[in-house]
mmCIF file of C-alpha atoms in Angstrom:
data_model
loop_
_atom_site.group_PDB
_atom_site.id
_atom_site.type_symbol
_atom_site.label_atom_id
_atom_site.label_comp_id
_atom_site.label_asym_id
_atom_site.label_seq_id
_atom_site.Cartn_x
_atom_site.Cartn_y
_atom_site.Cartn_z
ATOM 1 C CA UNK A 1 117.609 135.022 77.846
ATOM 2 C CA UNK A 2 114.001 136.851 77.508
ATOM 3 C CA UNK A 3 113.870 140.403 78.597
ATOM 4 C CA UNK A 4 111.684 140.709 80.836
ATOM 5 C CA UNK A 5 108.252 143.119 79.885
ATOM 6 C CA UNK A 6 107.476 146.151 81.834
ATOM 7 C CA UNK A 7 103.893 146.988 82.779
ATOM 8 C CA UNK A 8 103.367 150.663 81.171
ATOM 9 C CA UNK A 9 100.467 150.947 83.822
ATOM 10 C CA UNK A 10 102.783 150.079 86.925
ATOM 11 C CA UNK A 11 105.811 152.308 85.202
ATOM 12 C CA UNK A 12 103.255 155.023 85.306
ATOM 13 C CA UNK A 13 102.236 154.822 88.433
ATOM 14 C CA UNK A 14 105.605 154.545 89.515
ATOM 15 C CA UNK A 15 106.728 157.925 87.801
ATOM 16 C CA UNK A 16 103.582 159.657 89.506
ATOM 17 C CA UNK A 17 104.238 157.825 93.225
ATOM 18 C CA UNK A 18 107.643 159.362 92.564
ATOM 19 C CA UNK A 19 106.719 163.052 91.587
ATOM 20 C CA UNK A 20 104.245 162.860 94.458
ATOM 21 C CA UNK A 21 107.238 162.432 97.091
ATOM 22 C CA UNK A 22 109.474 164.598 95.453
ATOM 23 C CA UNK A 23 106.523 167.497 95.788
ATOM 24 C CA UNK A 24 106.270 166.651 99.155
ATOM 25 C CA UNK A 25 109.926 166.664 99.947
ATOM 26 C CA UNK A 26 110.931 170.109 98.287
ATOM 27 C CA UNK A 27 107.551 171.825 100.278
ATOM 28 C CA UNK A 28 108.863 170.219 103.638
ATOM 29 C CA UNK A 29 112.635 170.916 103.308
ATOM 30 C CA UNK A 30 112.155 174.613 101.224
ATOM 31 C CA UNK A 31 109.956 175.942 104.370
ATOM 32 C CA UNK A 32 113.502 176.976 106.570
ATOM 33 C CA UNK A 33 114.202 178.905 102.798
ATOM 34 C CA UNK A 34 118.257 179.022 103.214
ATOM 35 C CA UNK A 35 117.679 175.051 102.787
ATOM 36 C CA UNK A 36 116.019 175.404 98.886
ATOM 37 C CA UNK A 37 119.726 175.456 97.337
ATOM 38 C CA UNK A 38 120.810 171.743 99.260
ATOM 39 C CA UNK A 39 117.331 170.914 98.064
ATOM 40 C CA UNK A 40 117.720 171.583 94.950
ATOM 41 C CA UNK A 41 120.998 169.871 94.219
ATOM 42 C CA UNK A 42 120.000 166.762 96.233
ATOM 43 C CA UNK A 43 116.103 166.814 94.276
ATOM 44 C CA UNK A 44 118.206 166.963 90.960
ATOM 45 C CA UNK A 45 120.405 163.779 92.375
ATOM 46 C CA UNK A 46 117.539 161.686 93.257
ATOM 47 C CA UNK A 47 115.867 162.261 90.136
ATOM 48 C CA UNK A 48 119.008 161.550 88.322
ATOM 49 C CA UNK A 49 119.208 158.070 89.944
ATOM 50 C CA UNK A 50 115.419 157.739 89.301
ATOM 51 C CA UNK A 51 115.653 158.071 85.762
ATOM 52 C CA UNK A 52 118.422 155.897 85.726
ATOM 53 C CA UNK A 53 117.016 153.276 87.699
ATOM 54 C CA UNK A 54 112.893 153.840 88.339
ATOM 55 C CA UNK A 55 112.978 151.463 91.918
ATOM 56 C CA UNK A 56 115.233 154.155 93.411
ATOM 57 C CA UNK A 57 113.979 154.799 96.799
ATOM 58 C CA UNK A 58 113.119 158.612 96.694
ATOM 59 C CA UNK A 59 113.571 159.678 100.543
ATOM 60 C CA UNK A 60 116.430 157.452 101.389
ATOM 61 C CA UNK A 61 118.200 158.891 98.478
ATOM 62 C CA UNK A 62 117.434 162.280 98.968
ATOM 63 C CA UNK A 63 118.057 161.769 102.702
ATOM 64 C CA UNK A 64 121.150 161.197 102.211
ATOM 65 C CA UNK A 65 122.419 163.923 99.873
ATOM 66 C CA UNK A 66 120.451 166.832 101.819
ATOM 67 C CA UNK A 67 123.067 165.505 104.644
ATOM 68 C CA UNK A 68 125.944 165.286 102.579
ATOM 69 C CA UNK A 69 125.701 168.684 100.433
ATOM 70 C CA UNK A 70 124.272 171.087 103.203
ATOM 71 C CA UNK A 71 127.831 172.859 104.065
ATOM 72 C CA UNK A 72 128.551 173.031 100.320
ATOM 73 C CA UNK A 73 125.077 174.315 99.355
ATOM 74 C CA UNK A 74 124.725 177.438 102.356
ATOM 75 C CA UNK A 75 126.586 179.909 100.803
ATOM 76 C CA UNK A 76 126.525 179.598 97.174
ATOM 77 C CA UNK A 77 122.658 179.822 97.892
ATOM 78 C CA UNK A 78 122.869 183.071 100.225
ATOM 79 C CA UNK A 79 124.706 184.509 97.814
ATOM 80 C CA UNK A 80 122.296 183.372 95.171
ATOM 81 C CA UNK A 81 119.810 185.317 97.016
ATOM 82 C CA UNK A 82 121.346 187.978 97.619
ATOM 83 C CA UNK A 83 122.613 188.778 94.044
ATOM 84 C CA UNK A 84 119.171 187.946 92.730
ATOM 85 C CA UNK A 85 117.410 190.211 94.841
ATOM 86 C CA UNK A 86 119.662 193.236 93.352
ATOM 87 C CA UNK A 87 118.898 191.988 90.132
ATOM 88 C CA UNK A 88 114.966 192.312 91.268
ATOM 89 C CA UNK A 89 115.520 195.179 92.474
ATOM 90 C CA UNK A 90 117.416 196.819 89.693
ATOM 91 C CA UNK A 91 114.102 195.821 86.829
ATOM 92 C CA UNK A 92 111.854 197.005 89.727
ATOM 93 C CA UNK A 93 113.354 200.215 89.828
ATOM 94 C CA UNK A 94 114.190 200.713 86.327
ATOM 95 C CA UNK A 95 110.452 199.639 85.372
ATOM 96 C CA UNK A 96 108.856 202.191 88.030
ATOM 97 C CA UNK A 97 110.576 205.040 87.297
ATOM 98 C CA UNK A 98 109.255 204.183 83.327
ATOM 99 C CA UNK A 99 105.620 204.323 85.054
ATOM 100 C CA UNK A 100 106.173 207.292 86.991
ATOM 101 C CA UNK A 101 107.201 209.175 83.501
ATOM 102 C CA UNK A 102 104.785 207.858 81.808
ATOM 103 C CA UNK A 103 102.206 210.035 83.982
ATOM 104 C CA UNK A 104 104.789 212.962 83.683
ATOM 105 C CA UNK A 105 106.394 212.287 87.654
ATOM 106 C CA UNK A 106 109.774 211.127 86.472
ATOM 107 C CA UNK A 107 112.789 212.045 88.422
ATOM 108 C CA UNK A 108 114.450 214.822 86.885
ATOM 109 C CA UNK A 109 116.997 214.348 84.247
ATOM 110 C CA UNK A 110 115.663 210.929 83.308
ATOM 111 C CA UNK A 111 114.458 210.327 79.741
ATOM 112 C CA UNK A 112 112.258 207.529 78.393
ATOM 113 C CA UNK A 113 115.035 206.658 76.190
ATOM 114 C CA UNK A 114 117.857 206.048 79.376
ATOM 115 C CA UNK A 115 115.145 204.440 81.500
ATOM 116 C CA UNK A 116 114.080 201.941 79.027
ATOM 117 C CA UNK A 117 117.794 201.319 78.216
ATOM 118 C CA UNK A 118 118.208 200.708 81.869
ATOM 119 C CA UNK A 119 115.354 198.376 82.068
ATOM 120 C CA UNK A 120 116.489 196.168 79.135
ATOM 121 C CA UNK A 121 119.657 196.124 80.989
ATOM 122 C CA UNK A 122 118.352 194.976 84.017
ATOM 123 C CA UNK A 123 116.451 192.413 82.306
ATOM 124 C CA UNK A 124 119.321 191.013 80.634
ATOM 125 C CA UNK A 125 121.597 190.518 83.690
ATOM 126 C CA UNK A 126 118.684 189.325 85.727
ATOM 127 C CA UNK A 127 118.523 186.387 83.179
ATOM 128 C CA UNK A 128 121.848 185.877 82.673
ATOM 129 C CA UNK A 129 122.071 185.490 86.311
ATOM 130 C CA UNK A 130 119.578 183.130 86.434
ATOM 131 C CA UNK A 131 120.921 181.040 83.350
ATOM 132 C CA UNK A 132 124.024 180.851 85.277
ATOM 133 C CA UNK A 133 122.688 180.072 88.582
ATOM 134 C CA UNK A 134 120.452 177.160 87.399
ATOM 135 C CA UNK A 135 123.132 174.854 86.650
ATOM 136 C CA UNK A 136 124.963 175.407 90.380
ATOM 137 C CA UNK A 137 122.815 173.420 92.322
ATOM 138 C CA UNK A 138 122.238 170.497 90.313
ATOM 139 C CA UNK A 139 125.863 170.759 89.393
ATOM 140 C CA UNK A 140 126.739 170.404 92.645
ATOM 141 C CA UNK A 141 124.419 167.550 93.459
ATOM 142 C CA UNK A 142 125.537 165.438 90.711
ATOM 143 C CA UNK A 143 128.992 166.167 90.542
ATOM 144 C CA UNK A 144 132.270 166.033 92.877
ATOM 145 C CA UNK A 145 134.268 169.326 92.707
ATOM 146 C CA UNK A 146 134.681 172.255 94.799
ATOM 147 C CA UNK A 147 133.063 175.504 94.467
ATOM 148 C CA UNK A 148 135.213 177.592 92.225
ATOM 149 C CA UNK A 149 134.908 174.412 89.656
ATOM 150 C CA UNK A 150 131.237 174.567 90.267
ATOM 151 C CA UNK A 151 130.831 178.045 89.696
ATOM 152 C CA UNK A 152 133.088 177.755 86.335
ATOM 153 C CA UNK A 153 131.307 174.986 84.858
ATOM 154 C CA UNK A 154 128.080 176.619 85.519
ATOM 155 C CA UNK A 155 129.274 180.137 83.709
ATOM 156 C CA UNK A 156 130.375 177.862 80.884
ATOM 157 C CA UNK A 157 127.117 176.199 80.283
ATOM 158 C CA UNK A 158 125.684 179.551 80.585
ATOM 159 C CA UNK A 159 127.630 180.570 78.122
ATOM 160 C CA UNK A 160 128.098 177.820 75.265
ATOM 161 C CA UNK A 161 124.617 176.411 76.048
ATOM 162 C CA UNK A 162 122.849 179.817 75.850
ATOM 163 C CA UNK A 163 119.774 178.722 73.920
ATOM 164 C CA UNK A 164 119.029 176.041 75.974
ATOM 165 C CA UNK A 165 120.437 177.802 79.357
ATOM 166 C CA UNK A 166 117.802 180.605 78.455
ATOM 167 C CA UNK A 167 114.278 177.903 78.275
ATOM 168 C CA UNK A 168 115.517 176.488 81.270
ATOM 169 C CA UNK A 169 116.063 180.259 82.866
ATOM 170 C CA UNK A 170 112.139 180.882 81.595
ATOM 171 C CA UNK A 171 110.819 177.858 82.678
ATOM 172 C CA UNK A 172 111.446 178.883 86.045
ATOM 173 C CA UNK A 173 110.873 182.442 86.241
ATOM 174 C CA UNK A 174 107.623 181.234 84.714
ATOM 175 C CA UNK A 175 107.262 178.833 87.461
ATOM 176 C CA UNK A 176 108.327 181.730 90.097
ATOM 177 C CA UNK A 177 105.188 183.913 88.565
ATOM 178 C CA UNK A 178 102.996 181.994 88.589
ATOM 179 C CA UNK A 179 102.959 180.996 92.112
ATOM 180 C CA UNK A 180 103.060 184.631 93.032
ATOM 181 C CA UNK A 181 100.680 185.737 90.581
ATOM 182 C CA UNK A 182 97.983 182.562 91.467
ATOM 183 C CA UNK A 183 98.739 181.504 95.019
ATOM 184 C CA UNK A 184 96.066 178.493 94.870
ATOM 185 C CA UNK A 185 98.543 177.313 92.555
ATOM 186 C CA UNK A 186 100.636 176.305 95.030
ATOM 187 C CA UNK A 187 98.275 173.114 96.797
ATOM 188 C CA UNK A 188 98.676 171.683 93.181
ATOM 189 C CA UNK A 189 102.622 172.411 93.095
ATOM 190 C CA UNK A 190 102.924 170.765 96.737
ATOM 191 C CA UNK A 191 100.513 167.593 95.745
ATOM 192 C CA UNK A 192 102.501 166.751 92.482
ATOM 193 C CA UNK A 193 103.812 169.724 90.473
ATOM 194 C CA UNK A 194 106.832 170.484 92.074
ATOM 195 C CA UNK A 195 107.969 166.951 91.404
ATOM 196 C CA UNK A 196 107.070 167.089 87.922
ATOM 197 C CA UNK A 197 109.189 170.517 87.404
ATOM 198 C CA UNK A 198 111.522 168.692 89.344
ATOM 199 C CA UNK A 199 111.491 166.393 86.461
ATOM 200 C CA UNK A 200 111.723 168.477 83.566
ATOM 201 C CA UNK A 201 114.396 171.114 84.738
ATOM 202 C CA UNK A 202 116.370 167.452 85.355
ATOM 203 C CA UNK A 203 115.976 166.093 82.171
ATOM 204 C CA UNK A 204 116.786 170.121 80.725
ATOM 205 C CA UNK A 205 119.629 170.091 82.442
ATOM 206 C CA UNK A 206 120.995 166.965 81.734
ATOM 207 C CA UNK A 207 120.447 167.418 77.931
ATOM 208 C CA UNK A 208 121.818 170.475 78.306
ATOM 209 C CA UNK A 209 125.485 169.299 80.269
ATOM 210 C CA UNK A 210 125.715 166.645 77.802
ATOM 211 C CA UNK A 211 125.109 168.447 75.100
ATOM 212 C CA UNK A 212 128.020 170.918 76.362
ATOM 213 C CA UNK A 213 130.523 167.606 77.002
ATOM 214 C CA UNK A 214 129.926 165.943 73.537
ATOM 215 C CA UNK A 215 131.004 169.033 72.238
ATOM 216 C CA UNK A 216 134.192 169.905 74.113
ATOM 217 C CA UNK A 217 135.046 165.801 73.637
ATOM 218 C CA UNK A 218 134.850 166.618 69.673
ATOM 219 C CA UNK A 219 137.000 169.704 69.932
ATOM 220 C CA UNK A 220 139.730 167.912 71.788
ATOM 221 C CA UNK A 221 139.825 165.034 69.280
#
């Protein structure tokens, strides 16, 4: 039987009809904000079956998990916020008080040494945080199991993937700043390039769950 040839024009366009939705989807259903975490996880579904099968049917799919993972999605995202705002807080803080001695208006008792230990510090957890809390969402999109599971697998790939876990962290923190930092940005992001991070952070974190399952399958043989 011949296989059959695939236009590489008419895949292309495909792939770019298909980041063009997904942009449009994650501006539309991130606007109520507690939404973004059941947007992620279902966005990292669809794109799943999309790169599995390119004819998948963006909205239906998406539809469908958005309904499907909202009640799981609420509060592991709240609390996402919530933590991650401390975090933000905690390099904010740390990082002014190094500007205010730089200009001799430190609080008293602080040294540059302590502050800049603190800011590291800060820094470090922040990321860590944010290594750990990229794989939730996707995790929970693309795989049954209840929250604690969730949450474990995630620390574990933070963990054991940390290389990979940490370019994923950057890529969006890099994302996060530069929407802040250029906010015309952001009518790019909503035409296509929040479908094409969509995309990449996908494909990162597939690589990067696989990656972690090879190698637990050859330590248990």
């Amino acid at each position: 039987m011949s296989r059959r040839k695939v236009n590489p024009a008419r895949g292309m366009c495909r792939i770019i009809w298909a980041m063009i939705q997904l942009a449009l989807i994650i501006t539309l259903f991130s606007i109520p904000v507690i939404t973004i975490g059941d947007v992620i996880s279902s966005v990292s579904y669809t794109v799943m079956k999309f790169l599995k099968k390119d004819d998948t049917k963006i909205w239906t799919t998406f539809w469908a998990q958005f309904k499907g993972n909202f009640k799981k999605t609420i509060g592991l995202w709240l609390a996402t916020l919530v933590e991650t705002a401390i975090l933000v807080y905690g390099v904010w803080y740390w990082y002014a008080n190094l500007a205010l001695l730089s200009v001799g208006k430190g609080p008293a008792g602080m040294t540059y040494g302590s502050v800049i230990t603190s800011l590291v510090i800060s820094i470090i957890l922040l990321f860590l945080f944010i290594m750990f809390a990229c794989h939730i969402f996707p995790l929970i999109g693309n795989y049954e199991n209840d929250w604690k599971g969730t949450v474990k697998t995630a620390w574990y790939l933070a963990r054991h993937e940390a290389l990979r876990s940490l370019l994923y962290a950057m890529i969006v923190v890099g994302i996060m700043a530069l929407l802040f930092a250029f906010l015309p940005v952001i009518v790019m992001f909503i035409a296509i390039g929040f479908g094409v991070v969509a995309l990449i952070c996908t494909i990162i974190h597939r690589s990067i769950f696989q990656h972690a399952l090879s190698q637990l399958e050859e330590e248990n043989a």
